Short mmCIF file of C-alpha atoms and ligand atoms in Angstrom, two decimals:
data_model
loop_
_atom_site.label_atom_id
_atom_site.label_comp_id
_atom_site.label_asym_id
_atom_site.label_seq_id
_atom_site.Cartn_x
_atom_site.Cartn_y
_atom_site.Cartn_z
CA MET A 319 -68.91 -72.22 -23.78
CA ASN A 320 -70.59 -69.15 -25.27
CA ARG A 321 -68.62 -66.40 -27.00
CA ARG A 322 -68.40 -64.21 -23.88
CA GLN A 323 -67.12 -67.07 -21.72
CA PHE A 324 -64.62 -67.96 -24.42
CA LEU A 325 -63.31 -64.40 -24.57
CA CYS A 326 -63.08 -64.23 -20.79
CA ALA A 327 -61.15 -67.49 -20.63
CA PHE A 328 -58.85 -66.31 -23.39
CA ALA A 329 -58.30 -62.92 -21.74
CA ALA A 330 -57.59 -64.56 -18.39
CA ALA A 331 -54.89 -66.85 -19.76
CA PRO A 332 -51.95 -64.39 -19.59
CA ILE A 333 -52.89 -63.50 -16.00
CA ALA A 334 -52.87 -67.15 -15.00
CA ALA A 335 -49.46 -67.56 -16.64
CA ALA A 336 -48.14 -64.56 -14.73
CA ALA A 337 -49.45 -66.02 -11.49
CA ASP A 338 -47.49 -69.20 -12.21
CA ASN A 339 -44.31 -67.15 -12.34
CA LYS A 340 -44.72 -65.86 -8.82
CA PRO A 341 -41.79 -67.01 -6.71
CA ASN A 342 -42.29 -68.80 -3.46
CA VAL A 343 -40.97 -66.83 -0.50
CA ILE A 344 -39.27 -68.35 2.52
CA LEU A 345 -38.19 -66.24 5.50
CA ILE A 346 -36.01 -68.05 8.05
CA VAL A 347 -35.12 -66.19 11.23
CA GLY A 348 -32.57 -67.22 13.84
CA ASP A 349 -32.96 -66.06 17.43
CA ASP A 350 -30.08 -64.37 19.30
CA LEU A 351 -27.53 -65.45 16.70
CA GLY A 352 -24.49 -63.15 16.68
CA TYR A 353 -22.82 -61.45 13.73
CA ALA A 354 -19.78 -63.78 13.85
CA ASP A 355 -21.49 -67.12 14.51
CA LEU A 356 -21.81 -68.39 10.92
CA GLY A 357 -18.97 -69.57 8.70
CA ALA A 358 -20.14 -67.06 6.07
CA TYR A 359 -19.46 -64.31 8.61
CA GLY A 360 -16.07 -65.53 9.80
CA GLY A 361 -17.14 -68.15 12.35
CA LYS A 362 -14.48 -70.87 12.67
CA ASP A 363 -15.45 -73.48 15.24
CA ILE A 364 -19.02 -74.37 14.20
CA PRO A 365 -19.57 -75.60 10.63
CA THR A 366 -22.73 -74.09 9.10
CA PRO A 367 -22.58 -75.42 5.51
CA TYR A 368 -26.26 -75.01 4.64
CA LEU A 369 -26.54 -71.47 5.99
CA ASP A 370 -23.26 -70.56 4.29
CA SER A 371 -24.62 -71.92 0.99
CA ILE A 372 -27.22 -69.12 0.99
CA ALA A 373 -24.37 -66.59 0.78
CA ARG A 374 -22.63 -68.67 -1.90
CA ASN A 375 -25.80 -68.97 -3.98
CA GLY A 376 -27.01 -65.44 -3.35
CA VAL A 377 -26.22 -62.19 -1.61
CA ARG A 378 -24.51 -61.73 1.75
CA PHE A 379 -25.20 -58.38 3.43
CA THR A 380 -22.29 -57.11 5.53
CA ASP A 381 -24.40 -54.29 6.99
CA GLY A 382 -27.72 -56.04 7.50
CA TYR A 383 -29.65 -54.58 10.44
CA VAL A 384 -32.73 -55.31 12.46
CA SER A 385 -35.00 -52.50 13.64
CA CYS A 386 -34.48 -53.26 17.36
CA PRO A 387 -31.85 -55.18 19.36
CA TYR A 388 -34.64 -57.17 21.05
CA CYS A 389 -36.90 -60.10 20.14
CA SER A 390 -40.49 -58.83 20.00
CA PRO A 391 -40.02 -55.28 18.64
CA THR A 392 -37.69 -56.49 15.89
CA ARG A 393 -40.37 -58.99 14.79
CA ALA A 394 -43.02 -56.24 14.83
CA GLY A 395 -40.86 -54.25 12.40
CA LEU A 396 -40.13 -57.31 10.28
CA MET A 397 -43.79 -58.30 9.97
CA THR A 398 -44.98 -54.80 9.00
CA GLY A 399 -42.14 -53.20 7.02
CA ARG A 400 -42.41 -50.27 9.42
CA TYR A 401 -40.40 -48.85 12.29
CA GLN A 402 -42.26 -50.49 15.17
CA THR A 403 -41.82 -47.40 17.37
CA HIS A 404 -44.17 -45.60 14.95
CA PHE A 405 -46.97 -47.78 16.36
CA GLY A 406 -45.79 -48.15 19.95
CA HIS A 407 -44.36 -51.68 19.78
CA GLU A 408 -41.17 -50.61 21.50
CA PHE A 409 -40.60 -53.34 24.12
CA ASN A 410 -40.92 -57.02 24.88
CA PRO A 411 -44.01 -57.92 26.90
CA GLY A 412 -42.41 -60.09 29.58
CA PRO A 413 -43.52 -63.70 30.16
CA ALA A 414 -47.02 -64.72 29.09
CA GLU A 415 -48.49 -64.64 32.60
CA GLN A 416 -47.21 -61.09 33.14
CA ALA A 417 -47.90 -59.60 29.71
CA VAL A 418 -50.43 -56.82 29.45
CA GLU A 419 -53.65 -58.06 27.86
CA ASN A 420 -53.34 -55.81 24.83
CA PHE A 421 -49.80 -56.98 24.13
CA GLY A 422 -49.23 -57.94 20.54
CA LEU A 423 -48.68 -56.58 17.08
CA PRO A 424 -51.26 -53.75 17.21
CA LEU A 425 -54.44 -54.64 15.35
CA THR A 426 -54.12 -51.38 13.42
CA GLU A 427 -51.14 -52.97 11.61
CA THR A 428 -51.27 -55.43 8.71
CA ALA A 429 -48.78 -58.28 8.93
CA MET A 430 -46.61 -59.79 6.20
CA PRO A 431 -48.61 -63.05 5.89
CA LYS A 432 -51.79 -61.03 5.18
CA ARG A 433 -49.98 -59.07 2.49
CA MET A 434 -48.80 -62.34 0.91
CA LYS A 435 -52.20 -64.00 1.28
CA ASP A 436 -53.78 -61.02 -0.51
CA LEU A 437 -51.37 -61.73 -3.39
CA GLY A 438 -52.59 -65.31 -3.69
CA TYR A 439 -50.08 -67.09 -1.49
CA LYS A 440 -50.60 -70.04 0.84
CA THR A 441 -49.05 -68.93 4.11
CA GLY A 442 -47.50 -71.03 6.87
CA MET A 443 -45.61 -70.22 10.05
CA PHE A 444 -43.50 -72.62 12.10
CA GLY A 445 -41.78 -71.38 15.27
CA LYS A 446 -41.67 -68.42 17.62
CA TRP A 447 -44.33 -65.72 17.27
CA HIS A 448 -43.76 -63.29 20.19
CA LEU A 449 -46.34 -60.86 18.80
CA GLY A 450 -49.28 -61.54 21.13
CA TYR A 451 -50.87 -64.22 23.31
CA GLN A 452 -54.56 -63.31 23.11
CA PRO A 453 -56.84 -64.82 20.43
CA ASP A 454 -57.03 -61.62 18.31
CA TYR A 455 -53.23 -61.65 17.99
CA HIS A 456 -52.86 -65.31 17.01
CA PRO A 457 -50.82 -65.89 13.81
CA GLN A 458 -53.88 -67.32 12.06
CA ARG A 459 -55.77 -64.09 12.77
CA ARG A 460 -52.90 -62.12 11.20
CA GLY A 461 -52.77 -63.89 7.85
CA PHE A 462 -51.25 -67.35 8.31
CA ASP A 463 -53.23 -70.28 6.92
CA GLU A 464 -51.26 -72.69 9.09
CA TYR A 465 -49.40 -72.28 12.36
CA TYR A 466 -47.23 -74.56 14.47
CA GLY A 467 -45.18 -73.03 17.26
CA PHE A 468 -45.30 -71.09 20.50
CA LEU A 469 -46.61 -67.61 21.15
CA GLY A 470 -44.05 -66.44 23.74
CA GLY A 471 -40.46 -65.27 23.62
CA ALA A 472 -38.54 -68.38 24.64
CA HIS A 473 -39.29 -72.07 25.00
CA SER A 474 -37.80 -75.36 26.11
CA TYR A 475 -36.43 -77.24 23.10
CA LEU A 476 -37.28 -80.60 24.61
CA ASP A 477 -40.49 -80.28 26.60
CA ALA A 478 -43.65 -79.06 24.85
CA ASP A 479 -45.36 -78.43 28.19
CA ALA A 480 -42.46 -76.95 30.18
CA ASP A 481 -44.37 -73.68 30.68
CA PRO A 482 -48.18 -74.08 30.92
CA ALA A 483 -48.58 -70.37 30.01
CA ASN A 484 -46.61 -70.84 26.79
CA PRO A 485 -47.47 -74.17 25.16
CA ILE A 486 -46.72 -75.33 21.64
CA PHE A 487 -49.77 -75.08 19.40
CA ARG A 488 -50.81 -76.57 16.09
CA GLY A 489 -53.31 -73.93 15.10
CA THR A 490 -55.04 -73.39 18.45
CA ALA A 491 -54.64 -76.98 19.73
CA LYS A 492 -51.95 -77.72 22.28
CA VAL A 493 -49.24 -80.12 21.12
CA PRO A 494 -48.49 -82.64 23.92
CA LYS A 495 -44.97 -83.68 22.95
CA VAL A 496 -41.99 -82.46 20.98
CA GLU A 497 -38.64 -84.19 20.50
CA TYR A 498 -36.59 -81.09 19.65
CA THR A 499 -38.18 -77.82 18.56
CA THR A 500 -35.50 -76.99 15.97
CA ASP A 501 -36.00 -80.33 14.18
CA GLN A 502 -39.76 -80.09 14.55
CA PHE A 503 -40.15 -76.55 13.18
CA ALA A 504 -38.01 -77.41 10.14
CA ALA A 505 -39.93 -80.66 9.54
CA GLU A 506 -43.28 -78.86 9.81
CA ALA A 507 -42.12 -76.20 7.32
CA ALA A 508 -40.85 -78.89 4.93
CA GLY A 509 -44.22 -80.68 5.19
CA PHE A 510 -46.00 -77.44 4.34
CA ILE A 511 -43.77 -77.03 1.27
CA ASP A 512 -44.55 -80.62 0.24
CA ARG A 513 -48.28 -79.98 0.50
CA ASN A 514 -48.08 -76.66 -1.34
CA LYS A 515 -45.48 -77.42 -4.01
CA ASP A 516 -48.02 -76.61 -6.74
CA ASN A 517 -49.14 -73.35 -5.08
CA SER A 518 -47.33 -70.07 -4.52
CA PHE A 519 -46.37 -70.33 -0.87
CA PHE A 520 -44.95 -68.09 1.84
CA VAL A 521 -43.13 -69.81 4.69
CA TYR A 522 -42.10 -67.99 7.87
CA LEU A 523 -39.72 -70.19 9.88
CA PRO A 524 -38.57 -68.33 13.00
CA PHE A 525 -36.50 -70.85 14.95
CA ASN A 526 -36.05 -70.39 18.71
CA ALA A 527 -32.45 -71.49 18.13
CA VAL A 528 -30.03 -70.26 19.36
CA HIS A 529 -31.89 -68.49 22.19
CA THR A 530 -31.52 -69.85 25.73
CA PRO A 531 -32.14 -72.35 27.33
CA LEU A 532 -29.01 -74.09 26.11
CA GLN A 533 -30.44 -77.50 25.19
CA SER A 534 -29.51 -79.92 22.46
CA LEU A 535 -29.63 -83.60 21.56
CA PRO A 536 -26.75 -86.11 21.92
CA LYS A 537 -26.62 -86.56 18.13
CA TYR A 538 -25.79 -82.86 17.71
CA GLU A 539 -23.48 -82.66 20.75
CA ALA A 540 -21.45 -85.62 19.40
CA ARG A 541 -20.41 -83.53 16.40
CA PHE A 542 -18.27 -81.42 18.73
CA ASP A 543 -16.75 -84.17 20.92
CA GLY A 544 -13.06 -83.38 21.35
CA LYS A 545 -13.47 -80.17 19.33
CA ILE A 546 -15.06 -77.69 21.73
CA ALA A 547 -14.03 -78.02 25.39
CA ASP A 548 -16.28 -75.42 27.03
CA PRO A 549 -19.55 -77.28 27.78
CA LYS A 550 -21.73 -74.20 27.27
CA ARG A 551 -20.16 -73.36 23.93
CA LYS A 552 -20.38 -77.03 22.94
CA THR A 553 -24.13 -77.06 23.51
CA PHE A 554 -24.47 -73.75 21.64
CA ALA A 555 -22.53 -75.31 18.75
CA ALA A 556 -24.87 -78.32 18.78
CA MET A 557 -27.91 -76.01 18.72
CA LEU A 558 -26.54 -73.97 15.81
CA SER A 559 -25.58 -77.16 13.97
CA ALA A 560 -29.15 -78.43 14.42
CA MET A 561 -30.53 -75.18 12.99
CA ASP A 562 -28.14 -75.49 10.07
CA ASP A 563 -29.52 -79.00 9.45
CA GLY A 564 -33.02 -77.51 9.60
CA VAL A 565 -32.12 -74.96 6.95
CA GLY A 566 -30.58 -77.82 4.97
CA LEU A 567 -33.88 -79.71 5.11
CA ILE A 568 -35.68 -76.69 3.65
CA LEU A 569 -33.09 -76.33 0.86
CA LYS A 570 -33.28 -80.07 0.08
CA THR A 571 -37.09 -79.93 0.04
CA LEU A 572 -36.95 -77.14 -2.55
CA GLU A 573 -34.47 -79.21 -4.61
CA LYS A 574 -36.72 -82.28 -4.37
CA HIS A 575 -39.61 -80.35 -5.93
CA LYS A 576 -37.33 -78.46 -8.38
CA LEU A 577 -38.39 -75.20 -6.74
CA THR A 578 -34.95 -73.78 -5.83
CA ASN A 579 -34.87 -71.33 -8.73
CA LYS A 580 -38.47 -70.39 -8.14
CA THR A 581 -37.99 -69.43 -4.50
CA LEU A 582 -36.74 -66.26 -2.86
CA LEU A 583 -35.21 -67.30 0.45
CA VAL A 584 -33.89 -65.03 3.21
CA PHE A 585 -32.16 -65.80 6.48
CA HIS A 586 -31.33 -63.33 9.23
CA SER A 587 -31.05 -63.17 13.01
CA ASP A 588 -33.65 -61.25 15.04
CA ASN A 589 -31.01 -59.34 17.03
CA GLY A 590 -27.34 -59.57 17.92
CA GLY A 591 -25.88 -62.21 20.20
CA PRO A 592 -26.33 -62.06 24.00
CA THR A 593 -22.78 -63.33 24.33
CA ALA A 594 -22.82 -64.02 28.09
CA ALA A 595 -26.13 -65.88 27.98
CA ASN A 596 -25.53 -68.25 25.05
CA THR A 597 -21.78 -67.85 24.11
CA SER A 598 -22.69 -66.33 20.73
CA LYS A 599 -20.13 -64.03 19.10
CA ASN A 600 -20.54 -60.58 17.56
CA ASP A 601 -16.88 -59.96 16.58
CA PRO A 602 -15.65 -57.47 15.51
CA LEU A 603 -18.68 -55.48 16.63
CA ARG A 604 -19.10 -53.78 19.99
CA GLY A 605 -21.95 -54.63 22.33
CA PHE A 606 -24.67 -57.25 22.20
CA LYS A 607 -28.41 -57.97 22.32
CA ALA A 608 -30.45 -55.19 23.97
CA GLN A 609 -27.91 -52.50 23.00
CA VAL A 610 -27.92 -50.13 20.03
CA TYR A 611 -24.22 -50.73 19.49
CA GLU A 612 -23.58 -52.60 16.24
CA GLY A 613 -23.35 -55.88 18.16
CA GLY A 614 -27.03 -55.58 19.06
CA LEU A 615 -28.34 -54.37 15.70
CA ARG A 616 -26.14 -55.79 12.94
CA VAL A 617 -26.80 -59.45 12.17
CA PRO A 618 -26.12 -62.24 9.67
CA PHE A 619 -28.40 -61.42 6.72
CA MET A 620 -28.46 -63.37 3.43
CA MET A 621 -30.77 -63.80 0.45
CA GLN A 622 -30.89 -66.22 -2.47
CA TRP A 623 -33.06 -66.44 -5.59
CA PRO A 624 -30.99 -68.30 -8.20
CA GLY A 625 -31.25 -66.84 -11.66
CA LYS A 626 -32.89 -63.66 -10.41
CA ILE A 627 -30.32 -62.16 -8.05
CA PRO A 628 -26.52 -62.56 -8.24
CA LYS A 629 -24.59 -65.49 -6.79
CA GLY A 630 -21.83 -65.01 -4.25
CA LYS A 631 -22.30 -61.27 -4.08
CA THR A 632 -21.33 -59.22 -1.04
CA PHE A 633 -23.55 -56.19 -0.53
CA SER A 634 -22.13 -53.55 1.79
CA ASN A 635 -24.66 -50.72 1.80
CA PRO A 636 -26.89 -50.79 4.87
CA VAL A 637 -30.15 -52.73 4.67
CA ILE A 638 -32.68 -53.47 7.39
CA ALA A 639 -35.17 -56.26 8.08
CA ILE A 640 -38.10 -53.87 7.51
CA ASP A 641 -37.02 -53.96 3.84
CA LEU A 642 -38.15 -57.56 3.53
CA LEU A 643 -41.90 -56.92 3.38
CA PRO A 644 -41.64 -54.53 0.39
CA THR A 645 -39.08 -56.89 -1.19
CA PHE A 646 -41.39 -59.90 -0.91
CA VAL A 647 -44.42 -57.95 -2.10
CA ALA A 648 -42.46 -56.73 -5.15
CA ALA A 649 -41.18 -60.25 -5.91
CA ALA A 650 -44.80 -61.44 -5.76
CA GLY A 651 -45.84 -58.81 -8.30
CA GLY A 652 -47.61 -56.57 -5.81
CA THR A 653 -47.35 -52.83 -5.28
CA PRO A 654 -47.50 -51.36 -1.77
CA ALA A 655 -50.07 -48.60 -1.35
CA ALA A 656 -49.17 -45.27 0.26
CA ASP A 657 -51.46 -46.00 3.20
CA TRP A 658 -49.31 -49.01 4.13
CA LYS A 659 -46.90 -46.31 5.41
CA LEU A 660 -43.87 -48.52 4.80
CA ASN A 661 -40.44 -47.44 5.96
CA GLY A 662 -38.60 -50.32 4.26
CA VAL A 663 -37.72 -50.46 0.55
CA ASN A 664 -37.73 -53.19 -2.08
CA LEU A 665 -34.13 -54.50 -2.13
CA LEU A 666 -34.32 -56.33 -5.47
CA PRO A 667 -33.22 -53.44 -7.75
CA PHE A 668 -30.27 -52.82 -5.43
CA VAL A 669 -29.02 -56.40 -5.15
CA THR A 670 -29.31 -56.92 -8.91
CA GLY A 671 -27.33 -53.71 -9.53
CA LYS A 672 -30.15 -52.13 -11.54
CA ASP A 673 -30.15 -49.31 -8.99
CA LYS A 674 -26.61 -48.34 -8.01
CA ALA A 675 -27.61 -46.03 -5.15
CA ALA A 676 -27.71 -47.07 -1.51
CA PRO A 677 -31.16 -48.38 -0.48
CA HIS A 678 -31.21 -45.98 2.49
CA SER A 679 -29.54 -42.64 3.13
CA GLN A 680 -30.49 -42.85 6.81
CA LEU A 681 -31.58 -45.55 9.26
CA PHE A 682 -32.99 -44.92 12.74
CA TRP A 683 -33.54 -46.79 15.99
CA ARG A 684 -35.24 -46.11 19.32
CA PHE A 685 -35.35 -48.55 22.22
CA GLY A 686 -36.34 -46.87 25.49
CA GLN A 687 -33.61 -44.45 26.49
CA GLN A 688 -31.33 -45.77 23.78
CA TRP A 689 -31.34 -44.40 20.26
CA ALA A 690 -29.18 -44.54 17.14
CA MET A 691 -28.93 -43.32 13.60
CA ARG A 692 -26.81 -44.41 10.64
CA GLU A 693 -25.99 -42.14 7.71
CA GLY A 694 -23.41 -43.42 5.23
CA ASP A 695 -20.39 -44.56 7.24
CA TRP A 696 -21.47 -42.54 10.27
CA LYS A 697 -23.32 -43.76 13.33
CA LEU A 698 -24.65 -41.48 16.02
CA MET A 699 -25.98 -43.24 19.09
CA SER A 700 -26.86 -42.85 22.73
CA MET A 701 -27.21 -45.36 25.55
CA GLY A 702 -29.24 -42.73 27.44
CA GLY A 703 -26.57 -40.07 27.93
CA PRO A 704 -24.99 -37.59 25.50
CA PRO A 705 -24.64 -39.02 21.99
CA THR A 706 -21.44 -40.55 20.65
CA LEU A 707 -20.38 -40.52 17.01
CA PHE A 708 -18.48 -43.26 15.21
CA ASN A 709 -17.13 -43.70 11.71
CA LEU A 710 -17.93 -47.36 11.05
CA LYS A 711 -15.71 -47.59 7.98
CA ALA A 712 -12.62 -46.63 9.98
CA ASP A 713 -13.83 -48.00 13.32
CA ILE A 714 -16.23 -50.92 13.01
CA GLY A 715 -15.79 -51.63 16.73
CA GLU A 716 -17.21 -48.22 17.76
CA SER A 717 -14.20 -47.48 19.97
CA LYS A 718 -13.42 -43.86 19.09
CA ASP A 719 -16.08 -41.23 19.84
CA LEU A 720 -15.80 -38.42 17.29
CA SER A 721 -18.70 -36.29 18.56
CA ASN A 722 -16.35 -33.52 19.75
CA ALA A 723 -14.16 -33.61 16.65
CA GLU A 724 -17.25 -33.57 14.38
CA LYS A 725 -19.58 -31.22 16.25
CA GLY A 726 -21.45 -30.03 13.15
CA ARG A 727 -22.14 -33.56 11.92
CA THR A 728 -23.22 -34.61 15.41
CA GLU A 729 -25.72 -31.75 15.59
CA THR A 730 -27.10 -32.34 12.10
CA MET A 731 -27.55 -36.06 12.69
CA ALA A 732 -29.10 -35.50 16.12
CA ALA A 733 -31.58 -33.06 14.55
CA ALA A 734 -32.43 -35.64 11.85
CA TRP A 735 -33.06 -38.26 14.54
CA GLU A 736 -35.27 -35.83 16.51
CA ASN A 737 -37.23 -35.18 13.34
CA TRP A 738 -37.71 -38.94 12.78
CA ASN A 739 -38.64 -39.38 16.44
CA LYS A 740 -41.65 -37.07 15.93
CA ASN A 741 -43.25 -39.98 14.05
CA ASN A 742 -42.86 -42.30 17.05
CA ILE A 743 -45.61 -42.69 19.64
CA PRO A 744 -45.28 -43.59 23.33
CA ALA A 745 -44.67 -47.27 24.02
CA ARG A 746 -47.96 -49.18 24.35
CA TRP A 747 -46.53 -51.22 27.24
CA THR A 748 -43.36 -51.36 29.26
CA PRO A 749 -41.50 -54.59 29.96
CA GLN A 750 -42.88 -56.52 32.92
CA ARG A 751 -40.32 -57.90 35.32
CA ALA A 752 -40.55 -61.05 37.41
CA GLY A 753 -42.57 -60.42 40.57
CA GLN A 754 -44.59 -57.56 39.09
CA LYS A 755 -48.34 -57.92 39.00
CA LYS A 756 -49.98 -58.23 35.61
CA LYS A 757 -51.54 -54.98 34.51
CA LYS A 758 -55.15 -55.00 33.39
CA LYS A 759 -54.56 -52.62 30.51
CA SER A 760 -51.65 -50.49 29.55
CA ALA A 761 -52.01 -46.88 28.49
CA1 LIG B 932 -33.89 -62.61 19.93
#
């Protein structure tokens, strides 16, 4: 080694040490899980010990939101840290065979795995993508080193090949057989952690549980024999219990490698429960999936990073899933650039109490004719008609419209929403319904 090489090696040492201190990041997303389905959120009939342990070992958000009450748009917001309506990702695409060809997270946008990869992370995804079917939109073209899952919006839990238009892939190779997707996605994620225990890794584990179809295995159903009479609810319970086991496997894998304290882990649901479809519960919230009532937008939302953020803390200021990208980037030592045009904020200073302010003074939503805005305890929203105003602190169930009693506030908030809406663009596609012909290209 000459003198210059020696100096370079010496100078590089502190940087290498800093890199070693990067936390791993794990993002686990449930599908169509309601606000009241977990024990940590008041659920009584379905034990969810592993999911509840995240709240016990970290922070439970009472007012954790997603940026849309529907599967694909909410994931577009999550993966970019931006309001997805700013880039036209306003709706689901419909089934694979009916989706417009340009459906997917627009290629103008940079996804979370790419941000993490740029910070030196190994990136793996295991589960439901729902952000594009065509090759350019594949998870491995958007920043994931490894991918195992399906590209569509829903899937059989038991049959890998149930829908030829929406197979399960490992990378780009079709997987012929799967025993139970929930078990498989968790096992694949755990295997990725095993292989990358000495690297900084980012795991995205979006389960299809507890989305329909209602399908489980006898070993999970048996846990509720004699306890839940309604057969539909019993299968839902088995599906949720299986997902809880899957989360348990991830937590145990971190323990096995002594990585628990070195890992920032988040769990949330992608939208509120579609109560009629899967028996999920959103109590005490009004409404459900596909609506901008709280029951569609407010979800179970928890975060742990032992030693770095508080244990057993309840955080009641509003947060939103688009905050996770800036949070993960900050945890990884990165700094978002202005041209990332993020709408989310880094939550770490807020959950640690370093910053006592609320992370957001205002939050906004648009989903077709529906729109909503939250400011402090107030929520202004519309299902397509004249807006209604609720005080969520006094009326969490959105039962008493105060828009007439609070005319000035209603007008001010409506004007703020209109101002935000100027940054939205027209939807790049509209949802395709069964029987409609596939469009060649959308506007
Ligand atoms: Ca969903």
